[in-house]
Amino acid sequence: DSAILSSIEDRTLEVLSNAFDRLDREFCSLCTRDGREWDSGSTALAALVVDDVVTLANLGDCRGVVCRVVSSGIAETADSEWQELDPEDDEDMLWDRANGAFSSGERLYWREVTETHSPLLPEEEERINAANGWIMKETEIPTGQIHRMDFFDEDVVDIVKRCFADRIGQHRSDPARSIQIARTCGDLAVSRAIGDRDFKAAYNLPTQAVVEQRKEIAMSWDGPSVFIYPDGHSGRFKGDLVSSVPDVKFFKIGQEGVVDEFLIMACDGLWDVMDGDDAVRIAKNLLFDKKLSAKDGAERLAELATHLGSSDNITVILIRFYWEEIDKK
């Protein structure tokens, strides 16, 4: 019931928020331990499953996409956040979980369940500006991607065909697309991250400041010399330029009318070159048609990102959910 759901959400929110805070503090401490001067950082995406509630905590430009096969007319997929995969194709296809195949009457829906943290977002831009930071914007056309694409991979060819068949939307697999990139203080292309201590107050305060006391982040601090400051900038900041506070989202699994579902979690190395619907389409084929394990399916998605020309780090986790039918008599 709603009270139990609220309790689970409250507990998982606290657990994941505390975990991200501790991870950030320990990572930043590691970067300066024993004379180190590492300026490293990372995005993060974590999932916690308690009963039938999935909690996702996201920091940076990772993405999570959930997909479910449902009976026609299920209310949870009727809102605008859910999109039907290829509604014009296979109109009579239904997923028969027992036999591992589609039959008639049911549909496959998907939606993104995370929000990427870009300096382009109004709330992120407002926070950065309030800390006396600035944002630099640039436009890029990733023409080098086409030279890295493997057209001997049939899935690559299929994705590119769909990309050029749709003249309305812009697709991440299109090497001629225009990309707008925003950088925090002209450097980082994300506004939230683990690490990146040069952008955080607690690690740039005077040595006598107590880093563990999070109230210290409200203090004014001198920015690092590596920044290229705009003309007239004071070189001082107040608060964090890059936050380590994750966005936390919840969704339920195993609901009535849902016959199968899976979750794709990946960093931007996958999403730079693949749209959510293409990732869902490939994962569905790997899990349901080719009957691969989730682990092997994740490896194939990462390989496909490389074949689509991705030049970034690629990490993919594919989770297929199973549950026992509950006798409600």
Coordinates of C-alpha atoms in Angstrom, one line a residue, residues 21-254:
D21 CA 28.0 11.8 -0.2
R22 CA 30.4 9.4 1.4
L23 CA 31.8 8.2 -1.9
D24 CA 32.4 11.8 -3.0
R25 CA 34.2 12.7 0.2
E26 CA 36.4 9.6 0.2
F27 CA 37.2 9.9 -3.5
C28 CA 38.2 13.6 -3.1
S29 CA 40.3 12.6 -0.1
L30 CA 42.0 9.9 -2.0
C31 CA 42.9 12.4 -4.8
T32 CA 45.0 14.4 -2.3
R33 CA 46.4 11.6 -0.1
D34 CA 50.1 11.0 0.0
G35 CA 51.0 14.1 -2.0
R36 CA 48.6 13.3 -4.9
E37 CA 47.2 16.1 -6.9
W38 CA 44.6 14.2 -9.0
D39 CA 41.8 16.3 -10.5
S40 CA 39.8 13.2 -11.5
G41 CA 36.0 12.8 -11.4
S42 CA 33.3 10.5 -12.5
T43 CA 29.6 10.3 -13.1
A44 CA 27.5 7.7 -11.3
L45 CA 24.3 5.7 -11.6
A46 CA 23.1 3.3 -9.0
A47 CA 20.0 1.1 -8.6
L48 CA 18.6 -0.3 -5.4
V49 CA 15.8 -2.9 -5.5
V50 CA 13.6 -3.4 -2.4
D51 CA 10.6 -5.6 -2.8
D52 CA 8.9 -4.3 -6.0
V53 CA 10.4 -0.8 -5.8
V54 CA 13.4 0.2 -7.9
T55 CA 15.3 3.3 -6.7
L56 CA 17.7 5.0 -9.1
A57 CA 20.3 7.6 -8.0
N58 CA 21.9 9.5 -10.8
L59 CA 24.8 12.0 -10.9
G60 CA 26.1 13.4 -14.2
D61 CA 25.3 12.2 -17.7
C62 CA 24.6 8.6 -17.2
R63 CA 21.1 7.4 -18.2
G64 CA 18.7 4.7 -17.2
V65 CA 16.0 3.4 -19.5
V66 CA 13.2 1.0 -18.4
C67 CA 11.2 -1.2 -20.8
R68 CA 8.2 -3.3 -20.1
V69 CA 5.9 -5.6 -22.0
V70 CA 2.3 -4.9 -20.9
S71 CA -1.3 -5.8 -21.6
S72 CA -3.2 -3.3 -23.7
G73 CA -4.6 -0.4 -21.8
I74 CA -2.4 -0.6 -18.7
A75 CA -2.8 2.8 -16.9
E76 CA 0.8 3.0 -15.9
T77 CA 1.9 3.3 -19.5
A78 CA -0.8 5.7 -20.6
D79 CA 1.0 8.9 -19.6
S80 CA 3.3 10.9 -21.9
E81 CA 6.5 9.6 -20.3
W82 CA 6.0 6.2 -21.8
Q83 CA 6.6 5.6 -25.5
E84 CA 5.5 2.6 -27.4
L85 CA 8.3 0.9 -29.4
D86 CA 7.4 0.8 -33.1
P87 CA 3.6 1.0 -32.6
E88 CA 3.2 0.9 -36.4
D89 CA 5.0 -2.5 -36.7
D90 CA 3.9 -5.9 -35.5
E91 CA 0.5 -4.8 -34.6
D92 CA -0.6 -8.2 -33.4
M93 CA 2.5 -9.2 -31.5
L94 CA 2.4 -10.2 -27.9
W95 CA 5.1 -11.4 -25.5
D96 CA 4.4 -14.9 -24.2
R97 CA 6.8 -15.1 -21.2
A98 CA 6.3 -18.9 -20.7
N99 CA 7.3 -19.7 -24.3
G100 CA 9.7 -16.8 -24.8
A101 CA 8.0 -15.4 -27.8
F102 CA 5.6 -12.6 -28.9
S103 CA 1.9 -13.4 -29.7
S104 CA -1.0 -11.0 -30.1
G105 CA -2.6 -8.3 -27.9
E106 CA 0.2 -6.8 -25.8
R107 CA 2.7 -4.0 -26.3
L108 CA 6.2 -3.0 -25.5
Y109 CA 6.8 0.4 -23.8
W110 CA 9.9 2.3 -22.6
R111 CA 10.9 5.5 -21.0
E112 CA 14.0 7.2 -19.6
V113 CA 13.9 7.2 -15.8
T114 CA 16.9 9.6 -15.2
E115 CA 17.7 13.1 -16.0
T116 CA 21.2 14.1 -17.1
H117 CA 22.9 16.9 -15.3
S118 CA 24.1 19.4 -17.9
P119 CA 24.9 23.1 -17.3
L120 CA 22.3 23.7 -19.9
L121 CA 19.5 22.9 -17.5
P122 CA 18.0 26.0 -16.0
E123 CA 18.2 24.9 -12.3
E124 CA 21.9 23.8 -12.9
E125 CA 22.8 27.1 -14.6
E126 CA 21.1 29.0 -11.8
R127 CA 23.2 27.2 -9.1
I128 CA 26.4 27.7 -11.0
N129 CA 25.8 31.4 -11.6
A130 CA 24.9 31.8 -7.9
A131 CA 28.3 30.3 -6.9
N132 CA 29.9 33.0 -9.2
G133 CA 30.7 30.4 -11.8
W134 CA 30.1 30.7 -15.6
I135 CA 29.1 28.5 -18.4
M136 CA 30.6 28.3 -21.9
K137 CA 28.6 26.9 -24.8
E138 CA 29.8 25.5 -28.0
T139 CA 28.4 23.7 -31.0
E140 CA 30.0 20.6 -32.5
I141 CA 29.3 18.3 -35.5
P142 CA 30.9 14.9 -34.7
T143 CA 32.0 14.1 -38.2
G144 CA 34.8 11.9 -36.9
Q145 CA 32.2 9.4 -35.7
I146 CA 31.5 8.2 -39.3
H147 CA 35.2 7.1 -39.7
R148 CA 34.9 4.9 -36.6
M149 CA 31.6 3.3 -37.5
D150 CA 31.6 -0.4 -38.4
F151 CA 29.2 -0.9 -41.3
F152 CA 29.8 -4.7 -41.3
D153 CA 27.7 -4.8 -38.1
E154 CA 24.1 -5.4 -39.2
D155 CA 22.7 -3.6 -36.2
V156 CA 24.7 -0.5 -37.1
V157 CA 23.3 -0.6 -40.6
D158 CA 19.7 -1.0 -39.2
I159 CA 20.1 1.9 -36.7
V160 CA 21.6 4.2 -39.4
K161 CA 18.8 3.3 -41.8
R162 CA 16.2 4.3 -39.2
C163 CA 18.1 7.5 -38.5
F164 CA 18.0 8.7 -42.0
A165 CA 14.5 7.4 -42.7
D166 CA 13.2 9.8 -40.0
R167 CA 13.6 13.4 -41.2
I168 CA 11.8 14.9 -38.2
G169 CA 13.9 14.2 -35.2
Q170 CA 17.7 14.4 -34.5
H171 CA 19.3 11.1 -33.8
R172 CA 22.5 10.4 -31.8
S173 CA 23.7 7.9 -34.4
D174 CA 23.7 10.6 -37.0
P175 CA 27.4 11.8 -37.5
A176 CA 26.1 15.0 -39.2
R177 CA 24.0 16.1 -36.2
S178 CA 24.6 19.3 -34.4
I179 CA 25.5 19.0 -30.7
Q180 CA 25.3 21.8 -28.2
I181 CA 27.8 21.4 -25.4
A182 CA 27.9 23.5 -22.2
R183 CA 30.9 23.4 -19.9
T184 CA 31.0 24.5 -16.2
C185 CA 33.6 27.2 -16.0
G186 CA 34.6 26.3 -19.5
D187 CA 35.8 22.9 -18.5
L188 CA 33.4 20.2 -17.3
A189 CA 30.5 19.1 -19.6
V190 CA 28.5 18.1 -16.5
S191 CA 27.2 20.0 -13.5
R192 CA 27.2 17.2 -11.0
A193 CA 29.8 14.5 -10.4
I194 CA 31.8 12.4 -7.9
G195 CA 35.2 14.0 -7.4
D196 CA 36.3 17.0 -9.5
R197 CA 37.5 18.7 -6.3
D198 CA 38.7 21.8 -8.1
F199 CA 35.0 22.7 -8.4
K200 CA 33.9 22.1 -4.8
A201 CA 34.2 24.4 -1.9
A202 CA 35.1 21.9 0.8
Y203 CA 38.4 21.0 -0.9
N204 CA 39.5 24.5 -1.7
L205 CA 39.0 26.2 1.8
P206 CA 41.9 27.2 4.0
T207 CA 43.7 24.2 5.5
Q208 CA 42.2 24.9 9.0
A209 CA 38.7 24.4 7.7
V210 CA 37.0 21.1 8.6
V211 CA 36.1 19.4 5.4
E212 CA 33.7 16.9 7.1
Q213 CA 31.4 19.7 8.2
R214 CA 29.2 20.2 5.1
K215 CA 28.2 23.7 6.3
E216 CA 31.7 24.8 5.1
I217 CA 30.5 24.7 1.5
A218 CA 28.8 28.0 2.0
M219 CA 32.1 29.7 2.6
S220 CA 33.9 31.8 -0.1
W221 CA 36.9 30.2 -1.6
D222 CA 39.7 30.9 -4.1
G223 CA 39.3 29.2 -7.5
P224 CA 42.2 27.1 -8.9
S225 CA 44.8 28.7 -11.1
V226 CA 44.0 26.2 -14.0
F227 CA 40.7 28.0 -14.7
I228 CA 40.6 30.4 -17.6
Y229 CA 38.7 33.2 -15.9
P230 CA 36.5 35.7 -17.8
D231 CA 37.6 39.3 -17.8
G232 CA 36.8 41.0 -14.6
H233 CA 36.1 37.8 -12.6
S234 CA 37.2 38.0 -9.0
G235 CA 38.5 34.4 -9.0
R236 CA 36.4 33.6 -5.9
F237 CA 33.4 31.3 -5.6
K238 CA 30.8 30.6 -3.0
G239 CA 29.4 27.1 -2.7
D240 CA 29.9 24.2 -5.1
L241 CA 30.3 24.7 -8.8
V242 CA 29.8 21.0 -9.3
S243 CA 27.4 19.2 -7.0
S244 CA 27.6 15.7 -5.6
V245 CA 23.9 15.5 -4.7
P246 CA 22.2 12.8 -6.9
D247 CA 18.7 12.9 -8.4
V248 CA 16.7 10.0 -7.1
K249 CA 13.8 8.5 -8.9
F250 CA 11.5 5.5 -8.1
F251 CA 9.5 3.1 -10.2
K252 CA 7.7 -0.2 -9.4
I253 CA 8.2 -3.5 -11.1
G254 CA 6.0 -6.6 -11.4

